[in-house]
mmCIF file of C-alpha atoms and ligand atoms in Angstrom:
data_model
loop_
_atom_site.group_PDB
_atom_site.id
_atom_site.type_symbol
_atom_site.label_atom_id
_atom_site.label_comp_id
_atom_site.label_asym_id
_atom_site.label_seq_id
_atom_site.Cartn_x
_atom_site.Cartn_y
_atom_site.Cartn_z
ATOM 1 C CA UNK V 27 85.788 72.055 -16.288
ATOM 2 C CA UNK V 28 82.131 70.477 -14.895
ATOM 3 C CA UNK V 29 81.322 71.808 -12.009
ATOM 4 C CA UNK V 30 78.592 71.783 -9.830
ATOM 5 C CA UNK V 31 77.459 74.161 -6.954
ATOM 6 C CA UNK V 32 75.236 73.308 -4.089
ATOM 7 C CA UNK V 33 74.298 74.933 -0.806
ATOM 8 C CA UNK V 34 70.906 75.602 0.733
ATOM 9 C CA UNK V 35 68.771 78.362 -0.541
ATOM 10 C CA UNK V 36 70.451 81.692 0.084
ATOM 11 C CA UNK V 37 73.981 80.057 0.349
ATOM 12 C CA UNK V 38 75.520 82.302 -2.673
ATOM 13 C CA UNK V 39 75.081 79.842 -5.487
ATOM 14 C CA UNK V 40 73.954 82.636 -8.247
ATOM 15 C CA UNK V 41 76.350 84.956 -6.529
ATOM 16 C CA UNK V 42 79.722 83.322 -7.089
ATOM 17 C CA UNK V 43 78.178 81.169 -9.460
ATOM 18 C CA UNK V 44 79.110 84.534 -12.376
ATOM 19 C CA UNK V 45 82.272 85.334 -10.632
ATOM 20 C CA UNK V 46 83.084 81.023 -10.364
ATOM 21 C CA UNK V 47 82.031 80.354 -14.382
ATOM 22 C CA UNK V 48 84.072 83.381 -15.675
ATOM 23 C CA UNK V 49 87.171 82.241 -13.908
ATOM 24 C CA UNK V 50 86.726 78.958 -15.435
ATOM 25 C CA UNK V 51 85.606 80.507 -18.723
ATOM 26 C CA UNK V 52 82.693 77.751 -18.948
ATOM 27 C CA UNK V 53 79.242 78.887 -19.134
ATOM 28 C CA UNK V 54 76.853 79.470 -16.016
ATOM 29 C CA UNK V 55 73.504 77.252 -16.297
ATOM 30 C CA UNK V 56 71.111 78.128 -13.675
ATOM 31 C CA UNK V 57 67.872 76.373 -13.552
ATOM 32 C CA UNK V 58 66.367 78.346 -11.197
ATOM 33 C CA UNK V 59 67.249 81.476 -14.093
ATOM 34 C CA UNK V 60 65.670 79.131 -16.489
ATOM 35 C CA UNK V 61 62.367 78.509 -15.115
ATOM 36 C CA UNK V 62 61.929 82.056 -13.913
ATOM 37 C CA UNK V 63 62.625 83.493 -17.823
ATOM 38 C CA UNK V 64 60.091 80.521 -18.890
ATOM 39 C CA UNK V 65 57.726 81.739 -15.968
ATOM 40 C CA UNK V 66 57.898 85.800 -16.717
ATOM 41 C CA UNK V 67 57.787 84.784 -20.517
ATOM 42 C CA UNK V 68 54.140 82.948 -20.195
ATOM 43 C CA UNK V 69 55.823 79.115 -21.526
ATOM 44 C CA UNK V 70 53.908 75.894 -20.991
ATOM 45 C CA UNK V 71 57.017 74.856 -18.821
ATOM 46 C CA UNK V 72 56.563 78.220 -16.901
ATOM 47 C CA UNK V 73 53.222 77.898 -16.385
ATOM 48 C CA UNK V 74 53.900 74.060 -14.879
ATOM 49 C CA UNK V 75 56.979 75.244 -12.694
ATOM 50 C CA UNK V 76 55.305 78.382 -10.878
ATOM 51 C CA UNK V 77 52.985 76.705 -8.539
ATOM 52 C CA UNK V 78 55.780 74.664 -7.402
ATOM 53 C CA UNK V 79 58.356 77.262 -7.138
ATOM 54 C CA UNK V 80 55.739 79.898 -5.377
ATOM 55 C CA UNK V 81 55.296 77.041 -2.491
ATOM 56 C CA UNK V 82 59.242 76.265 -2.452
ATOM 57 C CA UNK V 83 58.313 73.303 -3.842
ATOM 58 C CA UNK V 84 61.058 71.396 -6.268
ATOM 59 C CA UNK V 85 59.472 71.161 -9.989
ATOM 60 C CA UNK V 86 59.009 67.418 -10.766
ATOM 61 C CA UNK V 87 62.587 65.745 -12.087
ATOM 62 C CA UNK V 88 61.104 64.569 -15.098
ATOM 63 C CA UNK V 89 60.479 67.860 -16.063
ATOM 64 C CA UNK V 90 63.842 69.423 -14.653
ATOM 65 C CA UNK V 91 65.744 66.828 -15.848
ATOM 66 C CA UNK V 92 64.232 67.117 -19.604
ATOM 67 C CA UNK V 93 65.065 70.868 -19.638
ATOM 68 C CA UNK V 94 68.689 70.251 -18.454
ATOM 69 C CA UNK V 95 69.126 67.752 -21.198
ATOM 70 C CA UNK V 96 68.526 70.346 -23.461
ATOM 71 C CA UNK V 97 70.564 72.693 -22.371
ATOM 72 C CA UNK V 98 73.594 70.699 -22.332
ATOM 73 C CA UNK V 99 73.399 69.816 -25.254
ATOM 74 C CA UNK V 100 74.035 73.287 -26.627
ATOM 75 C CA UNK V 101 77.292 73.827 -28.128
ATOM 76 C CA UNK V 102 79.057 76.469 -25.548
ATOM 77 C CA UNK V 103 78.563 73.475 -22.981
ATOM 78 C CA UNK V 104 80.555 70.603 -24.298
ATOM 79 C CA UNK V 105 83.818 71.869 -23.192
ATOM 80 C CA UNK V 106 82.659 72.579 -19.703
ATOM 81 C CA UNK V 107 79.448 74.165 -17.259
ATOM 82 C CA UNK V 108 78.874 75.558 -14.139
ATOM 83 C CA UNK V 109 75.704 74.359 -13.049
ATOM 84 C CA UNK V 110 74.074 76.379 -10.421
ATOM 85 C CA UNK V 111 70.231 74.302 -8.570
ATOM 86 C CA UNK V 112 70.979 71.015 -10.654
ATOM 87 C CA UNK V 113 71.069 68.570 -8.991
ATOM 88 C CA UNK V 114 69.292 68.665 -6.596
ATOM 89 C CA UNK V 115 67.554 65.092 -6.115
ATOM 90 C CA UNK V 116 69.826 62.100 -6.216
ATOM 91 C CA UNK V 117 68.077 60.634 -9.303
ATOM 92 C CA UNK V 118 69.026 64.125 -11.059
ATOM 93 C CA UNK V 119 72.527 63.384 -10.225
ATOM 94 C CA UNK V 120 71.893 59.969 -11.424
ATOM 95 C CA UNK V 121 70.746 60.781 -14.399
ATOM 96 C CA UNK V 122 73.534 63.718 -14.831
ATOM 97 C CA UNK V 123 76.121 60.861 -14.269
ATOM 98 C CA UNK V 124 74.657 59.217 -17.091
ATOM 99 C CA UNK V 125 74.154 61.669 -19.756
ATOM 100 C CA UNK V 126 77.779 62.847 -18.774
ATOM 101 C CA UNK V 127 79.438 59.539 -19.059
ATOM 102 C CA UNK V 128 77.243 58.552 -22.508
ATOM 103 C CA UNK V 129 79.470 61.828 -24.005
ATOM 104 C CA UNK V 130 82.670 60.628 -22.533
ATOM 105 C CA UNK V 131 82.935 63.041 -19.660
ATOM 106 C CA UNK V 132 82.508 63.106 -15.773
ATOM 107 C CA UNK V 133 81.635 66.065 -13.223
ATOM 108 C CA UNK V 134 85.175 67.040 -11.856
ATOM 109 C CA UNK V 135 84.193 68.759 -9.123
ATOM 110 C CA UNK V 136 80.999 69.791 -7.106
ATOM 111 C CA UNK V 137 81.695 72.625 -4.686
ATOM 112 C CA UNK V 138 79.305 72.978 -1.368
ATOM 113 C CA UNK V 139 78.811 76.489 -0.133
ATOM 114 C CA UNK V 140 78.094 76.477 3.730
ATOM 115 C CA UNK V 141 75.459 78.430 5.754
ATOM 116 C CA UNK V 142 73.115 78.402 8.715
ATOM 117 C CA UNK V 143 69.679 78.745 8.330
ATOM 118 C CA UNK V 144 70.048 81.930 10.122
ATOM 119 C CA UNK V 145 72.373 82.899 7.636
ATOM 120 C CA UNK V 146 69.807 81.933 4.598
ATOM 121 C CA UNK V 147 67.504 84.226 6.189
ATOM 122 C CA UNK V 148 68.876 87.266 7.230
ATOM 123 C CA UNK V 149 70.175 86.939 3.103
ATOM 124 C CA UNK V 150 67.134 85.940 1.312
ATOM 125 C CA UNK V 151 64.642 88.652 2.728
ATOM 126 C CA UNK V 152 66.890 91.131 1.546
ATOM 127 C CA UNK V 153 67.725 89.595 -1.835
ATOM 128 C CA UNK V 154 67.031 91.973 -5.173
ATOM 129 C CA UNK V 155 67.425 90.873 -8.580
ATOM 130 C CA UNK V 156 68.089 92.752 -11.922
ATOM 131 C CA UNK V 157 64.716 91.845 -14.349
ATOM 132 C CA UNK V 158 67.465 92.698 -17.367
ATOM 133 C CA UNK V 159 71.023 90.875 -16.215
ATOM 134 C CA UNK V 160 70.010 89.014 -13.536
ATOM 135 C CA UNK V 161 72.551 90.396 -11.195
ATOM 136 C CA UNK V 162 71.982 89.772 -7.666
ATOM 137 C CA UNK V 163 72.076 92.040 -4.640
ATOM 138 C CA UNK V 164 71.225 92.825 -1.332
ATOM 139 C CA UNK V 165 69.868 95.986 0.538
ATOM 140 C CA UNK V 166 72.394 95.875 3.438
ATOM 141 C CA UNK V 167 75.399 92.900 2.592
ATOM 142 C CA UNK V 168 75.510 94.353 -1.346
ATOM 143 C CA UNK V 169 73.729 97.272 -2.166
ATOM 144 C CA UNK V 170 73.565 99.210 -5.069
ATOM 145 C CA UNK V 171 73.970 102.887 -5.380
ATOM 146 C CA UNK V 172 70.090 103.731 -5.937
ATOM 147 C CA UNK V 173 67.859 101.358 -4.566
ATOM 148 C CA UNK V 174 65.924 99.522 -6.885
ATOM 149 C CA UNK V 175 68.065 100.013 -9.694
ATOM 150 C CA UNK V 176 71.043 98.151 -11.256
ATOM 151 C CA UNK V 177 74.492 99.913 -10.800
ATOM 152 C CA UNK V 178 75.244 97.318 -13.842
ATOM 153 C CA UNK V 179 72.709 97.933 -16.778
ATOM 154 C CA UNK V 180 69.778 100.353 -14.550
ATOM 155 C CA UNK V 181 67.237 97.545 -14.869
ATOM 156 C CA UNK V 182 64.976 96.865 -12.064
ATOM 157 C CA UNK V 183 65.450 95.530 -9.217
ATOM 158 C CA UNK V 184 62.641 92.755 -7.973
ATOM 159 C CA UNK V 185 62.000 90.689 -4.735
ATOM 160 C CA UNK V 186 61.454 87.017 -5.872
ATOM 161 C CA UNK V 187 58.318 85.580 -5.369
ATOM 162 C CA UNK V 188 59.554 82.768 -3.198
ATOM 163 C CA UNK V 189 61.354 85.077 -0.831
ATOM 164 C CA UNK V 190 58.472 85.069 1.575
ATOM 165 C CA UNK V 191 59.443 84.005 4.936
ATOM 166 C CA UNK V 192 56.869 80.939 4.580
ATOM 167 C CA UNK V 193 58.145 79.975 1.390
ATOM 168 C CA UNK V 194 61.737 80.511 2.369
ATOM 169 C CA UNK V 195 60.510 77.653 5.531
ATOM 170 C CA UNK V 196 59.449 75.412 3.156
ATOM 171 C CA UNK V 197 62.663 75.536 0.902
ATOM 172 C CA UNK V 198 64.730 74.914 3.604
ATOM 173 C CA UNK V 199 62.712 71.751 4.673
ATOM 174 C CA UNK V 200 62.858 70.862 1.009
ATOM 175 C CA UNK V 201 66.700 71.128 0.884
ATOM 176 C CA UNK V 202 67.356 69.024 3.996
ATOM 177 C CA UNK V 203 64.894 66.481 2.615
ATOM 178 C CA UNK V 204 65.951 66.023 -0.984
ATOM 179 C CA UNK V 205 69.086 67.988 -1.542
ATOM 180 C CA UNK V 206 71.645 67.706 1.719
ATOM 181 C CA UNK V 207 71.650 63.537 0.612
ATOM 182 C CA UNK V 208 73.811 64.966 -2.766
ATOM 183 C CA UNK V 209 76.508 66.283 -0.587
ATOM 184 C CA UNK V 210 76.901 62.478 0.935
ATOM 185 C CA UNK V 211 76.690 61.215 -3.002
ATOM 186 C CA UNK V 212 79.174 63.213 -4.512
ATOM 187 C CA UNK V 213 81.343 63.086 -1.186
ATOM 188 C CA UNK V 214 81.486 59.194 -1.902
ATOM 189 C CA UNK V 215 82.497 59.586 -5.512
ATOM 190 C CA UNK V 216 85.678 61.585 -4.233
ATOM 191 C CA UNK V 217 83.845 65.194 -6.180
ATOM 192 C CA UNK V 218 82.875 67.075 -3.422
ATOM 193 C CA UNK V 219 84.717 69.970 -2.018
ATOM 194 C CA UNK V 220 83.070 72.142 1.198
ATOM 195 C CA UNK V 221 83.359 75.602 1.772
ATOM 196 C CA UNK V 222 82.254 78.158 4.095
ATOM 197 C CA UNK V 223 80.296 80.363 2.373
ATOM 198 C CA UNK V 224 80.168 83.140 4.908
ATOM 199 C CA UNK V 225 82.080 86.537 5.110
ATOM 200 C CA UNK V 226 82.664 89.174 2.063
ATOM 201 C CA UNK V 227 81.465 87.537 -1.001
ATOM 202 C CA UNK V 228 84.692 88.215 -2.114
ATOM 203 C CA UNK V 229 87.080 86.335 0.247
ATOM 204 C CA UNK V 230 84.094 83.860 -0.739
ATOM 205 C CA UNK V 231 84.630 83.568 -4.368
ATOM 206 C CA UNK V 232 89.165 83.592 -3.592
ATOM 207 C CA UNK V 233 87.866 80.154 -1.585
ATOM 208 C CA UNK V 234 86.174 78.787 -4.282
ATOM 209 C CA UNK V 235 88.244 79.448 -6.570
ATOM 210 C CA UNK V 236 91.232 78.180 -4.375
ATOM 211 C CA UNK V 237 89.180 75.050 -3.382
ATOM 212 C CA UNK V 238 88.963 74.274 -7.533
ATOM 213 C CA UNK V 239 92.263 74.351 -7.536
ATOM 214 C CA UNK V 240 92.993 71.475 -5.565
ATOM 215 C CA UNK V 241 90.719 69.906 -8.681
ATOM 216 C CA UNK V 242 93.021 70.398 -11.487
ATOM 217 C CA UNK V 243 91.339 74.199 -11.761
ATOM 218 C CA UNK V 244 93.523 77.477 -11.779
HETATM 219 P P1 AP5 A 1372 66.797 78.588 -7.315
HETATM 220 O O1 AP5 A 1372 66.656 79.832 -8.075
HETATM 221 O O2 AP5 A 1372 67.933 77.681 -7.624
HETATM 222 O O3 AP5 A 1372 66.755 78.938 -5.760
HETATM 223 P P2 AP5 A 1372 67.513 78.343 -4.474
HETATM 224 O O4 AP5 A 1372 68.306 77.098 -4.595
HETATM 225 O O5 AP5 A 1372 66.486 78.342 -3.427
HETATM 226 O O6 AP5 A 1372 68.661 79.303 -4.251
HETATM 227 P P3 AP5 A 1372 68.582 80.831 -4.325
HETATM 228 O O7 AP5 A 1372 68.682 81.273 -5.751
HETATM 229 O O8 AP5 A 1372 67.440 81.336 -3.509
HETATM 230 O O9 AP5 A 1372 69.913 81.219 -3.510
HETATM 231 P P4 AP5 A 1372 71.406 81.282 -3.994
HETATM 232 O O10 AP5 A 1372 72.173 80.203 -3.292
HETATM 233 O O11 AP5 A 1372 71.524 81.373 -5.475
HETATM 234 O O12 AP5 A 1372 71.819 82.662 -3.311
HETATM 235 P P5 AP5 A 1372 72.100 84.092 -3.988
HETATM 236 O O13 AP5 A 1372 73.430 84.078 -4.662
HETATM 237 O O14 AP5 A 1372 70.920 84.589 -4.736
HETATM 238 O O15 AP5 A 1372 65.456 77.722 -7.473
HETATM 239 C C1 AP5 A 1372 64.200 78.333 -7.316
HETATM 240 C C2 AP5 A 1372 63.098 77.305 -7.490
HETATM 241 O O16 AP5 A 1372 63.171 76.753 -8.811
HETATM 242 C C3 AP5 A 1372 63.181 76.086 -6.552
HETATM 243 O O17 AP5 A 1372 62.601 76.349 -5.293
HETATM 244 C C4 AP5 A 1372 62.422 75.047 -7.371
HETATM 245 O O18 AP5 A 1372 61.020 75.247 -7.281
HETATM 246 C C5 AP5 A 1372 62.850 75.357 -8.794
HETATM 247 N N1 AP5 A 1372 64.044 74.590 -9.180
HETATM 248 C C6 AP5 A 1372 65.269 75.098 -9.529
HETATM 249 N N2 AP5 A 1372 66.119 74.118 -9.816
HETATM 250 C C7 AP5 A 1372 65.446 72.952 -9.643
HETATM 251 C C8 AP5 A 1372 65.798 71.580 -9.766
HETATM 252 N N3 AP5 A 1372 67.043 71.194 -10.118
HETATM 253 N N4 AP5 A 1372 64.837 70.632 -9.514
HETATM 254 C C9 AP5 A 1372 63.585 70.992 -9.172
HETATM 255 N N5 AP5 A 1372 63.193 72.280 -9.011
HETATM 256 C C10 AP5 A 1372 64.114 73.240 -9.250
HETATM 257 O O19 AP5 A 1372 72.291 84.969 -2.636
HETATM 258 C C11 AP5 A 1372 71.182 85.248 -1.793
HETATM 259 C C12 AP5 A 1372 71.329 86.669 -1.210
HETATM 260 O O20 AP5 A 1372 72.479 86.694 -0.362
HETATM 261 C C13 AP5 A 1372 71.561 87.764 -2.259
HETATM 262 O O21 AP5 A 1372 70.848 88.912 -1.890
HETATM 263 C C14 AP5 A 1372 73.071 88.022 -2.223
HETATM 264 O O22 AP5 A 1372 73.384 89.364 -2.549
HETATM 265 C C15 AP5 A 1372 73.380 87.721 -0.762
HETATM 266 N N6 AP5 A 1372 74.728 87.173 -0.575
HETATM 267 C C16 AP5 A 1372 75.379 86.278 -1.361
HETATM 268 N N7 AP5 A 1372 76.591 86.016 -0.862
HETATM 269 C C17 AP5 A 1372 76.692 86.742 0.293
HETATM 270 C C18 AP5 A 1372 77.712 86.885 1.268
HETATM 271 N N8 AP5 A 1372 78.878 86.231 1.170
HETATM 272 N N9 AP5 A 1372 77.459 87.710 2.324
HETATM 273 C C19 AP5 A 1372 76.293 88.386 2.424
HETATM 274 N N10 AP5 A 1372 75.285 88.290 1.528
HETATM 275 C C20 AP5 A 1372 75.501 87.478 0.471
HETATM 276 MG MG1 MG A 1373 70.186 81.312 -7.061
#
């Protein structure tokens, strides 16, 4: 299965996007993962994304879209991805439409997780994130037993540097500006599937998952 999540920042996409690509056994490519390990590792493509991702800013498409190339073309992802923050411009999706139908395949579905900006809020100030796995949580909606630690693999838990409540303004802006025009893309290739993204994240992920279904998932 191709799939493709996309919701505002703060919507859940990392969340379900583990619980989402193990129930499709496909694997999960996050770009936003990506540029952070290049950033923390010292890369020339970290050192280009940071000052866009510290504002909220998106990192130029050439750039995004070069990276993404790359990583499809590794072998665990020509039966099937999740991609989780890709697209997100239409001429990423246009060029994802392309590379995909040069190999013979199509997105089958692209799922929309939504929230309210109040929503996005309340959930991004409180957002921690393993430095080892990865795994996401929250202080009050998902804690873990000891606070700054992972219950998973004890790493440490950090705030992201674009969590600021400036930066999380700007991100927003950018999403309504550039990203919201995917959902009317993909809605007009008959891809798109909506779902509210609020509640448990479980009863979350058993929409998802029931919403893929309706796609030939499951
Ligand atoms: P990226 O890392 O993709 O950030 P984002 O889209 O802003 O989304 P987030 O990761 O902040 O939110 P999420 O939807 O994954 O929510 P999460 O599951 O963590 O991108 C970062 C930056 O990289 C961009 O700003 C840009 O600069 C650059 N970039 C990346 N891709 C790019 C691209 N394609 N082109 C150009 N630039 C790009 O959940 C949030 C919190 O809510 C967590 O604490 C979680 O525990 C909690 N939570 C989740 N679900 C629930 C629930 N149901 N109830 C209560 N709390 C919940
Ligand atoms: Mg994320």
């Amino acid at each position: 299965m191709r799939l493709v999540l996309v919701g505002p920042p703060g919507a859940g996409k990392g969340t379900q996007a583990q619980f989402i690509a193990e129930h499709a056994s496909v694997p999960k490519i996050s770009t936003g993962d990506i540029f952070r390990a290049n950033v923390s590792k010292g890369t020339p493509l970290g050192v280009q994304a940071k000052a866009y991702m510290d504002r909220g800013d998106l990192v130029p498409d050439d750039v995004t879209i070069e990276m993404v190339k790359l990583r499809l073309r590794e072998n665990d992802a020509s039966p099937g991805f999740l991609l989780d923050g890709f697209p997100r411009t239409v001429p990423q999706a246009e060029v994802l439409d392309d590379v995909l139908r040069e190999s013979g395949t199509k997105l089958d579905v692209v799922l929309e997780l939504v929230v309210d900006d109040d929503e996005v809020i309340r959930r991004l100030s409180g957002r921690r994130t393993c430095r080892t796995c990865n795994h996401i949580w929250h202080v009050d909606f998902d804690p873990p037993e000891v606070p700054g630690v992972c219950d998973i693999d004890d790493g440490e838990l950090f705030q992201r540097d674009d969590d600021q409540a400036e930066t999380i303004a700007n991100r927003l802006t950018v999403y309504a500006g550039s990203t919201a025009p995917l959902v009317a893309y993909y809605a007009s290739r008959g891809v798109l599937v909506g779902i509210d993204a609020t509640g448990p994240v479980d009863d979350v992920t058993l929409r998802a998952i029931d919403a893929l279904r309706s796609f030939g998932d499951g």
